[in-house]
C-alpha cells in the first residue's frame, strides 16, 4: 500500500461519518492533538473523532476503511517515538479514545481489572489500590498515559524486573480491527490456548493493526512492606554483581533496580530540578533499589544487610536507605526527574536500548568512546538495569545546545545502534518504533521477521489505513497514481 | 486453501529433497510417528525428515513450499489434541526435530538458557539446575516432551501460578517460516519493542505458522527451601478462599496450588496405581500446595501456620505436610498419577478448561448435573486451581467402559463447553486446539478473531502447507479440482 492510495479525512468524509455517528463526537483537531513531546513531528490535522463506546469506534473505523482514510489512534499523547502524530498527507482521522476511560470491573479475588483504553495509568493504579491490589505498570508519564497507549507500545517502566512489560500484564483485549469488526477478547483467564495470540500481536503494534478499546489486566497482592535505597557502586559491572547478589538473597522481592549516572545527577542541579543526589560528592554511578516484601518482613533491615554484604564484596562504597515515605519519595524523585533534566539540557540523540545483561559492562566501557569520536558530547546513561534496558543519551558540552550540532544526531544514533547490534541488543527496548525508528527497524531488523510483519499488516489492514507510516515504512511507490 | 491443492510427500518429492538434503536424513516413518497418546487419529505416513540443523529444516520447508507438500512438525509426540499427526491425504512430510536437542548456551548471570527445539523438557530443567537455576515449566510429560512442542502448544503445567505459561517463559525464537526463510530471533533480552510480536504468534500456533528450531528461555533463582502439603478442604469454594489466604500470607512463594477430587483419589486405587491418598478416609476435595521460599525461610513452618489459619477459618479439615523429600515426592505422585489413572479408566470425554477464578465454585456446582443429564457418568475434576484451569473429565460408571457409550462423547463435550462458554471461560486452557478442538474453536471462537487468524495464516502460509487441519479447519472446498 502507499499513501497515495489513501484519501484525506476531509469535509466529504465528515459528511459520510455523520450518517453513522452523532455530530457532537466529530471535531476539528486542536493543535494539542498534532504535537508530540519531543517536537520532532507535527501532525497533519484532518478530523478528530471522540467516540464514547466501542460501537462508535467500530463505526468510525468501518467508515474509514470504506473511504480509505488513514486512522491515527490517540491515547494520552505521551509517546516518545512519534507514533501518535502522522505528519504526512492525506490528513488522517484522529481517533481519540479520551471519553472511554471507565474501569469496567475489578475482581480482587481474581486479581483482575478491566479498564477502557483511555483509563489513565495512574487511575488504574489507584483503582487497584482501593481494592488492596497492585497494578504494577509504572512509568514517568503515568499521570497522563492511557492504558490503550501503554499496551499499544508494550510499555515498560520501573517494575518490569518483577512484574513484566505491559504485554505480560494483559490477559485479554477488546479491539476494533482495521475492517471495523470488533474482537471481544476481554477474557479474565490465566490460560487460554484457543488459537493465535492476537492479544500479543495487537500489543506493541502501535495502532497499525487495530485500535485497542479495553483490556483485562493482571493485578497482584500489594507488597505489605517496602524499602528504598540508593547505593554508590564503583562501576556498572559491580552494579550487575550487586543485582545478582540482591536477587540471590531476596528473590522477587527486588522490585526495581535502576542505574543512575553521575552525569544524570549533575544534570539535576545544572538544570535547577528540585531533586538532588543524596551525596555530598556526586559519584560516578549509583543504583536505586526498591524492595517489596511480605507483612512479616523487615525490608529496611534486609536492605541494610544487602548493603553490608555489598560493602564487604567491594560492590558498594556508600549508600542511603530511606527511613520514611518522604525519604523514599525523595530518592525516587532523583531517579524520575532525570528525564526532565535531560529534556532541559536537550539531547543530541537519545537511545532506548536493551542488551543481554552480561554484556552491559562491556557496552558501557566502549560506547562513550564511540560517541566521543563524533564530538565533545556528554553521556547520560541510566535506566532499568535489572531489565538490561538503558537510556543512553548524548548531550552537548556545557555552554552549547543541541542546535549547535544540527548534523550530529544521525551519526550518533548510527554509532550507538551499530554497537548495540554488535552485542545482539535492541535499538527499541520500551518506547516502541513509532515513526522515529522506522529506519532503524529496516536496518537492524531480521529480514524474515520484517517480511512476516509486512505480510501480517497487509493481511489485517489491506487498505493500509491504520496509523500509516508507524512501525513499517510506507510503500516505496508514494508517487504512483491513486489506485 | 484446501487439501486438494496439496501434493503428497511421495517418491518424487523425496527425489526432489535429495537434491538439497543428504539421503541419510530421509526415512519412511515408522508407526510411532503416526500415533498419538489418546489413539484418536492415525497419521498418514509420507516421508520422515530428520534434520540436524536449522539450515536443513529450512531446506526441507523450502522444498515443501515449492512442491506444495504438507509439513507436520514433530517434537516429543506427547500432545493430547492430535496436533502431531495428520490423518488426511495427501501424506505429509513429517519433520521431526529429534536430532536438534542441544543446549546452545546457558547464561546464569542473565537467567537465560538457549535450547534447540528437541531438547527434552527434563533435560533443560537439569541443565538449569546444574547452573543453580530453575527452568520452571513442569508437566506430566516432561521426560518426553520437547521444548519446541511445549512452545508450539504454549504448554502450562503445575508452576504457571508463579512463573507463567510457556509463552511467558520464552524471550526469543529461531524459527523456519512457511516459505523456508529463517527468522533469527534468539534474543536474550527482557525488553525488545521492535515490531510485531512474532515470538508470541508462533508460540501457540501449533506448527501452523512455522517450525520453531530453537528458543531462548527465562531461568529463575531456585527457591532455596521448599515445602509440600495436602490439605483436605470442604469445597472448591473453600479451596479458592484458601488460595487467597495463602497468597496474602506468602505471595509469590505459593508455587503450585492443585485441586484433587475424591473421585481422582479413588481412581488411583481402583486402577492399581502406586500412588495413594494420604488419608484413611478419601475426602471429597483436597488441594496440594507447594511453597518455594528463600534461604532464610522455614517453609514447613509457614505451611503449618497456613494450615492452622485455614482450620480456624473452616477452610481446611485435615492435612498432611511432608517432612522429607520422599514424603513430598509421594504427595506429588498422587497428583501426577491421576492422569494415568484416568487413562486406565478411559474417559468418555476430557475437558481442558479454564474459567475466571471467581466463578469456579458455581461451575463445579452446576457442571456435574449437566453431565448427569446425559448418563450415569463419574466426574473427575482436578487441576491447576490457582490458574483457573481444570481438567474436568467424564468417565463411565463402575463396571462399564467408554466403549459402552459410543455416542456420549460429543454430547458431554458440548454440554460442558456450553457451560464453560456461559461463564466466559475457555475450552482449551493448556493443551491447545490441535485437531481435537477445531470444531470447538469454530463454535465458541470470536468471529473477528477467527477471521484475523485465517488472514494471518493465509498471509504467512499462502500454500497452506504447515500442519494442515490443525487449529484452523481445512477449506470447505476439499473436493474442488486441484489448483
XYZ file of N, CA, C and O in Angstrom, chain A residues 23-191:
676
model
N -23.075 13.999 15.380
C -22.255 15.158 15.029
C -21.375 15.603 16.189
O -20.249 16.030 15.994
N -21.902 15.455 17.427
C -21.166 16.019 18.567
C -19.836 15.316 18.844
O -19.015 15.827 19.594
N -19.602 14.142 18.264
C -18.312 13.496 18.516
C -17.299 13.787 17.402
O -16.182 13.286 17.435
N -17.690 14.605 16.434
C -16.778 14.968 15.339
C -16.283 16.397 15.549
O -17.067 17.297 15.782
N -14.982 16.604 15.449
C -14.377 17.901 15.722
C -13.270 18.188 14.712
O -12.769 17.286 14.050
N -12.891 19.455 14.695
C -11.622 19.805 14.061
C -10.548 19.688 15.142
O -10.722 20.232 16.227
N -9.477 18.952 14.899
C -8.493 18.750 15.971
C -7.823 20.053 16.362
O -7.382 20.814 15.492
N -7.763 20.323 17.677
C -6.980 21.489 18.063
C -5.505 21.094 18.109
O -5.165 19.921 18.041
N -4.611 22.088 18.159
C -3.183 21.799 17.945
C -2.601 20.750 18.890
O -1.635 20.062 18.523
N -3.160 20.616 20.097
C -2.589 19.649 21.050
C -2.536 18.240 20.475
O -1.656 17.454 20.821
N -3.479 17.921 19.588
C -3.507 16.578 19.017
C -2.460 16.368 17.927
O -2.301 15.274 17.426
N -1.820 17.466 17.546
C -0.895 17.382 16.405
C 0.553 17.520 16.839
O 1.455 17.592 16.003
N 0.753 17.540 18.166
C 2.104 17.692 18.702
C 2.527 16.403 19.390
O 1.692 15.585 19.763
N 3.843 16.261 19.587
C 4.334 15.158 20.411
C 5.476 15.686 21.272
O 6.053 16.730 20.950
N 5.771 14.971 22.387
C 6.613 15.576 23.431
C 7.976 16.064 22.959
O 8.508 17.021 23.515
N 8.566 15.430 21.975
C 9.909 15.847 21.581
C 9.907 16.845 20.429
O 10.954 17.255 19.947
N 8.718 17.193 19.931
C 8.613 18.240 18.915
C 9.247 17.898 17.577
O 9.605 18.784 16.806
N 9.378 16.613 17.321
C 10.055 16.226 16.079
C 9.097 16.197 14.880
O 9.517 16.396 13.748
N 7.835 15.925 15.162
C 6.850 15.895 14.084
C 5.674 16.782 14.429
O 5.327 16.949 15.595
N 5.036 17.284 13.388
C 3.782 17.999 13.553
C 2.760 17.238 12.714
O 2.972 16.997 11.529
N 1.680 16.830 13.366
C 0.705 16.006 12.678
C -0.105 16.791 11.669
O -0.356 17.989 11.830
N -0.503 16.093 10.625
C -1.462 16.667 9.692
C -2.838 16.561 10.341
O -3.208 15.512 10.850
N -3.564 17.652 10.359
C -4.854 17.663 11.054
C -5.990 17.471 10.096
O -6.221 18.301 9.212
N -6.709 16.407 10.216
C -7.883 16.198 9.375
C -9.119 16.376 10.220
O -9.644 17.478 10.375
N -9.525 15.278 10.829
C -10.764 15.250 11.578
C -10.479 14.564 12.903
O -9.725 13.603 12.957
N -11.073 15.096 13.972
C -10.945 14.468 15.290
C -12.260 13.784 15.624
O -13.318 14.422 15.552
N -12.195 12.510 15.964
C -13.395 11.771 16.368
C -13.215 11.328 17.811
O -12.155 10.830 18.179
N -14.255 11.559 18.610
C -14.192 11.282 20.057
C -15.262 10.275 20.458
O -16.247 10.621 21.121
N -15.097 9.026 20.071
C -16.138 8.020 20.336
C -16.330 7.795 21.834
O -15.402 7.918 22.621
N -17.562 7.431 22.189
C -17.896 7.190 23.597
C -18.066 5.714 23.887
O -18.328 5.323 25.020
N -17.985 4.907 22.848
C -18.226 3.473 23.037
C -17.458 2.689 21.974
O -17.047 3.239 20.946
N -17.303 1.407 22.243
C -16.644 0.527 21.276
C -17.420 0.521 19.959
O -16.822 0.496 18.877
N -18.745 0.563 20.049
C -19.556 0.595 18.835
C -19.247 1.821 17.993
O -19.185 1.739 16.756
N -19.053 2.966 18.639
C -18.729 4.176 17.876
C -17.308 4.101 17.287
O -17.073 4.577 16.177
N -16.378 3.490 18.017
C -15.042 3.280 17.435
C -15.165 2.426 16.168
O -14.592 2.737 15.118
N -15.944 1.347 16.296
C -16.103 0.432 15.167
C -16.740 1.142 13.968
O -16.303 0.974 12.821
N -17.763 1.949 14.232
C -18.423 2.665 13.135
C -17.450 3.617 12.443
O -17.431 3.730 11.202
N -16.628 4.298 13.236
C -15.663 5.236 12.651
C -14.629 4.495 11.802
O -14.285 4.928 10.696
N -14.129 3.363 12.317
C -13.110 2.619 11.566
C -13.721 1.990 10.308
O -13.096 1.991 9.241
N -14.934 1.491 10.429
C -15.600 0.933 9.243
C -15.713 1.986 8.146
O -15.424 1.716 6.970
N -16.121 3.169 8.541
C -16.256 4.253 7.559
C -14.899 4.598 6.955
O -14.780 4.825 5.734
N -13.871 4.636 7.794
C -12.527 4.950 7.282
C -12.041 3.874 6.325
O -11.400 4.174 5.307
N -12.350 2.612 6.652
C -11.930 1.521 5.778
C -12.617 1.634 4.414
O -11.986 1.468 3.368
N -13.913 1.951 4.466
C -14.670 2.112 3.205
C -14.093 3.246 2.366
O -13.921 3.118 1.161
N -13.787 4.353 3.028
C -13.338 5.551 2.305
C -11.821 5.592 2.124
O -11.301 6.543 1.539
N -11.116 4.586 2.652
C -9.649 4.548 2.608
C -9.046 5.832 3.186
O -8.189 6.466 2.576
N -9.510 6.148 4.375
C -8.998 7.316 5.104
C -8.077 6.830 6.222
O -8.432 5.909 6.955
N -6.889 7.418 6.360
C -5.985 6.972 7.422
C -6.549 7.270 8.807
O -7.237 8.271 9.012
N -6.231 6.380 9.744
C -6.718 6.484 11.117
C -5.505 6.538 12.043
O -4.651 5.662 11.982
N -5.442 7.565 12.887
C -4.394 7.625 13.907
C -5.050 7.478 15.279
O -5.718 8.382 15.752
N -4.885 6.308 15.921
C -5.434 6.155 17.279
C -4.651 7.041 18.240
O -3.423 7.137 18.146
N -5.370 7.685 19.164
C -4.745 8.661 20.048
C -5.119 8.364 21.492
O -6.287 8.258 21.835
N -4.088 8.200 22.334
C -4.321 7.958 23.762
C -3.979 9.187 24.569
O -4.608 10.229 24.436
N -2.921 9.090 25.383
C -2.521 10.232 26.204
C -1.547 11.159 25.510
O -1.223 12.234 26.034
N -1.052 10.751 24.352
C -0.134 11.607 23.602
C 1.262 11.688 24.192
O 2.036 12.570 23.841
N 1.617 10.758 25.099
C 2.905 10.863 25.785
C 4.027 10.079 25.114
O 5.166 10.138 25.573
N 3.723 9.347 24.065
C 4.739 8.524 23.400
C 5.914 9.361 22.918
O 5.754 10.522 22.544
N 7.103 8.758 22.935
C 8.332 9.491 22.631
C 8.895 9.161 21.254
O 10.004 9.574 20.929
N 8.163 8.400 20.449
C 8.697 7.993 19.154
C 7.795 8.392 17.986
O 7.942 7.897 16.873
N 6.858 9.296 18.248
C 6.046 9.826 17.146
C 4.970 8.899 16.632
O 4.454 9.105 15.534
N 4.590 7.915 17.431
C 3.520 7.022 16.978
C 2.158 7.676 16.944
O 1.253 7.208 16.261
N 1.991 8.791 17.660
C 0.664 9.388 17.844
C 0.362 10.550 16.910
O -0.736 11.110 16.972
N 1.320 10.940 16.061
C 1.043 12.004 15.092
C 1.500 11.556 13.713
O 2.540 10.929 13.557
N 0.704 11.869 12.717
C 1.029 11.474 11.356
C 1.279 12.742 10.564
O 0.351 13.517 10.311
N 2.525 12.983 10.212
C 2.839 14.254 9.569
C 2.476 14.285 8.085
O 2.396 15.357 7.489
N 2.250 13.122 7.496
C 2.109 13.054 6.044
C 0.679 13.312 5.599
O -0.269 13.018 6.307
N 0.548 13.822 4.417
C -0.754 13.856 3.767
C -1.054 12.444 3.273
O -0.131 11.679 3.032
N -2.301 12.073 3.084
C -3.515 12.836 3.367
C -3.838 12.914 4.860
O -3.519 11.996 5.592
N -4.459 14.015 5.242
C -4.754 14.260 6.655
C -5.642 13.158 7.224
O -6.641 12.782 6.614
N -5.273 12.635 8.386
C -5.987 11.467 8.926
C -7.200 11.810 9.778
O -7.396 12.951 10.190
N -7.961 10.771 10.053
C -8.937 10.813 11.132
C -8.191 10.476 12.418
O -7.624 9.395 12.552
N -8.163 11.442 13.347
C -7.559 11.182 14.654
C -8.647 10.610 15.543
O -9.694 11.231 15.740
N -8.400 9.399 16.006
C -9.411 8.686 16.780
C -8.969 8.711 18.228
O -8.189 7.876 18.667
N -9.441 9.727 18.964
C -9.040 9.838 20.366
C -10.040 9.116 21.237
O -11.239 9.396 21.201
N -9.537 8.202 22.055
C -10.430 7.408 22.906
C -10.662 8.055 24.269
O -11.107 7.407 25.198
N -10.386 9.358 24.373
C -10.367 10.012 25.686
C -11.666 9.907 26.473
O -11.667 10.071 27.685
N -12.789 9.676 25.768
C -14.047 9.540 26.508
C -14.283 8.123 27.020
O -15.250 7.887 27.740
N -13.431 7.209 26.618
C -13.592 5.812 27.062
C -12.552 5.525 28.140
O -11.524 4.933 27.876
N -12.830 5.976 29.363
C -11.845 5.833 30.424
C -12.388 5.119 31.653
O -11.811 5.184 32.728
N -13.477 4.395 31.461
C -14.082 3.710 32.610
C -13.265 2.495 33.039
O -12.629 1.836 32.218
N -13.299 2.239 34.332
C -12.935 0.917 34.833
C -14.216 0.096 34.775
O -15.180 0.386 35.484
N -14.237 -0.893 33.886
C -15.489 -1.633 33.693
C -15.752 -2.617 34.816
O -16.895 -2.995 35.060
N -14.698 -3.073 35.436
C -14.902 -4.025 36.531
C -13.590 -4.295 37.239
O -12.521 -4.200 36.629
N -13.684 -4.599 38.507
C -12.485 -5.003 39.231
C -12.825 -6.265 40.018
O -13.908 -6.357 40.599
N -11.954 -7.244 39.961
C -12.192 -8.575 40.521
C -11.032 -8.919 41.440
O -10.116 -9.656 41.052
N -11.068 -8.391 42.659
C -9.920 -8.613 43.549
C -9.621 -10.090 43.786
O -8.458 -10.483 43.852
N -10.683 -10.917 43.871
C -10.460 -12.350 44.104
C -9.732 -13.007 42.953
O -9.099 -14.048 43.112
N -9.866 -12.432 41.767
C -9.202 -12.985 40.587
C -7.905 -12.244 40.273
O -7.206 -12.610 39.340
N -7.643 -11.162 40.994
C -6.519 -10.297 40.644
C -6.620 -9.809 39.196
O -5.674 -9.916 38.406
N -7.786 -9.274 38.868
C -8.040 -8.783 37.515
C -8.771 -7.448 37.582
O -9.646 -7.256 38.429
N -8.396 -6.537 36.679
C -9.158 -5.306 36.476
C -9.432 -5.171 34.988
O -8.579 -5.533 34.162
N -10.627 -4.705 34.643
C -10.976 -4.483 33.241
C -11.171 -2.984 33.042
O -12.036 -2.383 33.685
N -10.353 -2.394 32.199
C -10.385 -0.947 32.013
C -10.496 -0.600 30.541
O -9.992 -1.322 29.674
N -11.136 0.521 30.271
C -11.221 1.003 28.896
C -9.902 1.659 28.479
O -9.069 2.020 29.318
N -9.765 1.823 27.178
C -8.461 2.204 26.627
C -7.940 3.521 27.175
O -6.740 3.699 27.333
N -8.829 4.461 27.446
C -8.332 5.760 27.882
C -8.341 5.952 29.382
O -8.181 7.074 29.866
N -8.491 4.875 30.113
C -8.256 4.977 31.561
C -6.804 5.418 31.741
O -5.895 4.861 31.126
N -6.615 6.451 32.560
C -5.261 6.939 32.823
C -4.533 5.901 33.680
O -5.119 5.324 34.597
N -3.276 5.658 33.349
C -2.498 4.647 34.056
C -2.567 4.853 35.569
O -2.801 3.892 36.333
N -2.420 6.086 36.022
C -2.458 6.355 37.466
C -3.838 6.054 38.052
O -3.946 5.651 39.220
N -4.893 6.257 37.265
C -6.240 5.945 37.764
C -6.430 4.444 37.927
O -7.118 3.988 38.847
N -5.853 3.669 37.016
C -5.934 2.209 37.152
C -5.146 1.754 38.374
O -5.608 0.908 39.150
N -3.967 2.351 38.572
C -3.196 2.042 39.784
C -4.028 2.350 41.032
O -4.051 1.569 41.989
N -4.706 3.510 41.007
C -5.488 3.923 42.179
C -6.681 3.000 42.401
O -7.002 2.654 43.547
N -7.333 2.595 41.322
C -8.469 1.674 41.462
C -8.009 0.348 42.046
O -8.687 -0.246 42.891
N -6.852 -0.104 41.613
C -6.307 -1.351 42.158
C -6.005 -1.182 43.648
O -6.352 -2.034 44.470
N -5.396 -0.060 43.986
C -5.028 0.184 45.388
C -6.269 0.241 46.284
O -6.260 -0.277 47.399
N -7.327 0.837 45.743
C -8.567 0.922 46.533
C -9.121 -0.469 46.828
O -9.848 -0.661 47.798
N -8.779 -1.434 45.987
C -9.214 -2.819 46.230
C -8.103 -3.629 46.891
O -8.132 -4.862 46.867
N -7.122 -2.941 47.456
C -5.995 -3.588 48.133
C -5.196 -4.480 47.183
O -4.744 -5.560 47.548
N -5.052 -4.018 45.960
C -4.270 -4.752 44.978
C -3.269 -3.802 44.341
O -3.383 -2.572 44.478
N -2.328 -4.380 43.598
C -1.309 -3.594 42.901
C -1.449 -3.774 41.395
O -1.480 -4.904 40.907
N -1.555 -2.652 40.659
C -1.329 -2.720 39.219
C 0.066 -2.152 38.999
O 0.298 -0.960 39.193
N 1.030 -3.008 38.637
C 2.436 -2.625 38.793
C 3.017 -1.769 37.669
O 4.119 -1.244 37.852
N 2.330 -1.615 36.541
C 2.910 -0.821 35.458
C 3.090 0.614 35.940
O 2.119 1.269 36.324
N 4.327 1.083 35.922
C 4.621 2.402 36.478
C 5.705 3.057 35.657
O 6.782 2.481 35.436
N 5.433 4.262 35.167
C 6.414 4.977 34.357
C 6.193 6.475 34.509
O 5.166 6.919 35.056
N 7.168 7.236 34.043
C 7.184 8.677 34.314
C 5.879 9.358 33.898
O 5.380 10.244 34.589
N 5.303 8.934 32.780
C 4.130 9.625 32.236
C 2.815 9.083 32.784
O 1.749 9.350 32.221
N 2.851 8.355 33.896
C 1.653 7.621 34.312
C 0.463 8.513 34.670
O -0.674 8.057 34.661
N 0.703 9.791 34.924
C -0.408 10.697 35.204
C -1.172 11.108 33.955
O -2.250 11.702 34.056
N -0.627 10.811 32.795
C -1.230 11.220 31.529
C -1.426 10.038 30.572
O -2.390 9.993 29.814
N -0.494 9.102 30.611
C -0.542 7.970 29.682
C -1.801 7.143 29.913
O -2.284 7.029 31.032
N -2.336 6.584 28.833
C -3.558 5.798 28.903
C -3.230 4.315 28.733
O -2.236 3.958 28.095
N -4.116 3.501 29.243
C -3.926 2.050 29.144
C -3.775 1.606 27.684
O -2.917 0.787 27.350
N -4.606 2.147 26.808
C -4.540 1.745 25.405
C -3.184 2.033 24.787
O -2.620 1.203 24.074
N -2.669 3.209 25.079
C -1.366 3.575 24.537
C -0.236 2.771 25.148
O 0.685 2.337 24.435
N -0.308 2.535 26.450
C 0.764 1.751 27.069
C 0.758 0.322 26.531
O 1.815 -0.278 26.362
N -0.427 -0.208 26.241
C -0.469 -1.547 25.645
C -0.016 -1.514 24.190
O 0.741 -2.375 23.748
N -0.465 -0.519 23.448
C -0.101 -0.454 22.028
C 1.397 -0.332 21.836
O 1.930 -0.743 20.808
N 2.081 0.272 22.819
C 3.535 0.396 22.717
C 4.258 -0.642 23.573
O 5.481 -0.608 23.635
N 3.507 -1.529 24.217
C 4.115 -2.513 25.134
C 5.081 -1.815 26.082
O 6.272 -2.153 26.170
N 4.545 -0.834 26.810
C 5.388 -0.009 27.668
C 6.042 -0.824 28.774
O 5.558 -1.900 29.143
N 7.142 -0.285 29.281
C 7.913 -0.977 30.313
C 7.806 -0.270 31.651
O 6.829 -0.401 32.360
N 8.839 0.496 31.991
C 8.824 1.232 33.246
C 9.690 0.582 34.310
O 10.515 -0.277 34.015
N 9.444 1.022 35.556
C 10.390 0.681 36.622
C 10.118 -0.661 37.303
O 10.950 -1.123 38.080
N 8.981 -1.292 37.034
C 8.677 -2.532 37.756
C 8.723 -3.783 36.887
O 8.232 -4.839 37.284
N 9.303 -3.646 35.683
C 9.342 -4.787 34.767
C 10.134 -5.938 35.361
O 9.792 -7.113 35.189
N 11.190 -5.601 36.080
C 12.053 -6.610 36.694
C 11.230 -7.661 37.418
O 11.471 -8.859 37.288
N 10.250 -7.209 38.166
C 9.454 -8.160 38.939
C 8.176 -8.586 38.231
O 7.763 -9.741 38.331
N 7.527 -7.659 37.527
C 6.160 -7.925 37.074
C 6.000 -8.033 35.556
O 4.941 -8.414 35.092
N 7.014 -7.661 34.798
C 6.912 -7.786 33.340
C 6.447 -6.515 32.655
O 6.034 -5.538 33.286
N 6.536 -6.545 31.321
C 6.085 -5.442 30.478
C 4.559 -5.404 30.397
O 3.880 -6.306 30.878
N 4.071 -4.382 29.710
C 2.619 -4.254 29.518
C 2.019 -5.537 28.945
O 0.956 -5.982 29.388
N 2.698 -6.136 27.970
C 2.145 -7.356 27.347
C 1.924 -8.451 28.376
O 0.930 -9.159 28.339
N 2.871 -8.572 29.290
C 2.773 -9.637 30.292
C 1.722 -9.333 31.359
O 1.319 -10.219 32.100
N 1.285 -8.093 31.412
C 0.276 -7.710 32.405
C -1.139 -7.758 31.838
O -2.097 -7.445 32.539
N -1.260 -8.134 30.582
C -2.566 -8.098 29.917
C -3.083 -9.506 29.670
O -2.417 -10.321 29.037
N -4.275 -9.777 30.165
C -4.884 -11.089 29.967
C -5.770 -11.134 28.736
O -5.939 -12.184 28.135
N -6.373 -10.005 28.384
C -7.303 -10.030 27.260
C -7.559 -8.634 26.740
O -7.310 -7.647 27.431
N -8.040 -8.574 25.516
C -8.300 -7.288 24.867
C -9.668 -7.273 24.223
O -10.177 -8.295 23.765
N -10.214 -6.084 24.162
C -11.292 -5.787 23.227
C -10.685 -4.797 22.244
O -10.005 -3.848 22.656
N -10.896 -5.033 20.956
C -10.255 -4.170 19.969
C -11.113 -4.088 18.718
O -11.890 -4.992 18.418
N -10.954 -2.967 18.026
C -11.582 -2.810 16.723
C -10.493 -3.066 15.676
O -9.447 -2.414 15.684
N -10.740 -4.039 14.829
C -9.759 -4.416 13.804
C -9.889 -3.479 12.603
O -10.849 -2.703 12.503
N -8.919 -3.496 11.689
C -8.895 -2.483 10.616
C -10.099 -2.495 9.679
O -10.325 -1.522 8.961
N -10.875 -3.576 9.680
C -12.092 -3.560 8.852
C -13.297 -3.052 9.643
O -14.416 -3.061 9.143
N -13.068 -2.669 10.904
C -14.167 -2.180 11.718
C -14.873 -3.258 12.512
O -15.818 -2.971 13.243
N -14.414 -4.504 12.386
C -15.009 -5.563 13.207
C -14.496 -5.448 14.639
O -13.409 -4.926 14.882
N -15.308 -5.930 15.576
C -14.943 -5.850 16.993
C -14.527 -7.235 17.477
O -15.275 -8.208 17.334
N -13.340 -7.309 18.020
C -12.881 -8.547 18.652
C -13.186 -8.466 20.146
O -12.642 -7.614 20.838
N -14.052 -9.360 20.609
C -14.387 -9.410 22.026
C -13.484 -10.419 22.710
O -13.831 -11.576 22.866
N -12.330 -9.970 23.108
C -11.355 -10.879 23.707
C -11.009 -10.507 25.141
O -9.891 -10.737 25.584
N -12.003 -9.962 25.831
C -11.761 -9.487 27.204
C -11.853 -10.608 28.233
O -12.600 -10.514 29.200
N -11.098 -11.662 28.023
C -11.152 -12.796 28.947
C -10.424 -12.462 30.246
O -9.469 -11.693 30.250
N -10.884 -13.086 31.299
C -10.210 -12.932 32.597
C -9.542 -14.261 32.954
O -9.679 -14.765 34.053
N -8.816 -14.824 31.998
C -8.251 -16.163 32.142
C -6.732 -16.106 32.150
O -6.132 -15.332 31.403
N -6.131 -16.952 32.970
C -4.668 -17.053 33.016
C -4.150 -18.006 31.948
O -2.977 -18.007 31.628
N -5.020 -18.873 31.484
C -4.624 -19.856 30.473
C -5.735 -19.912 29.440
O -6.892 -20.159 29.804
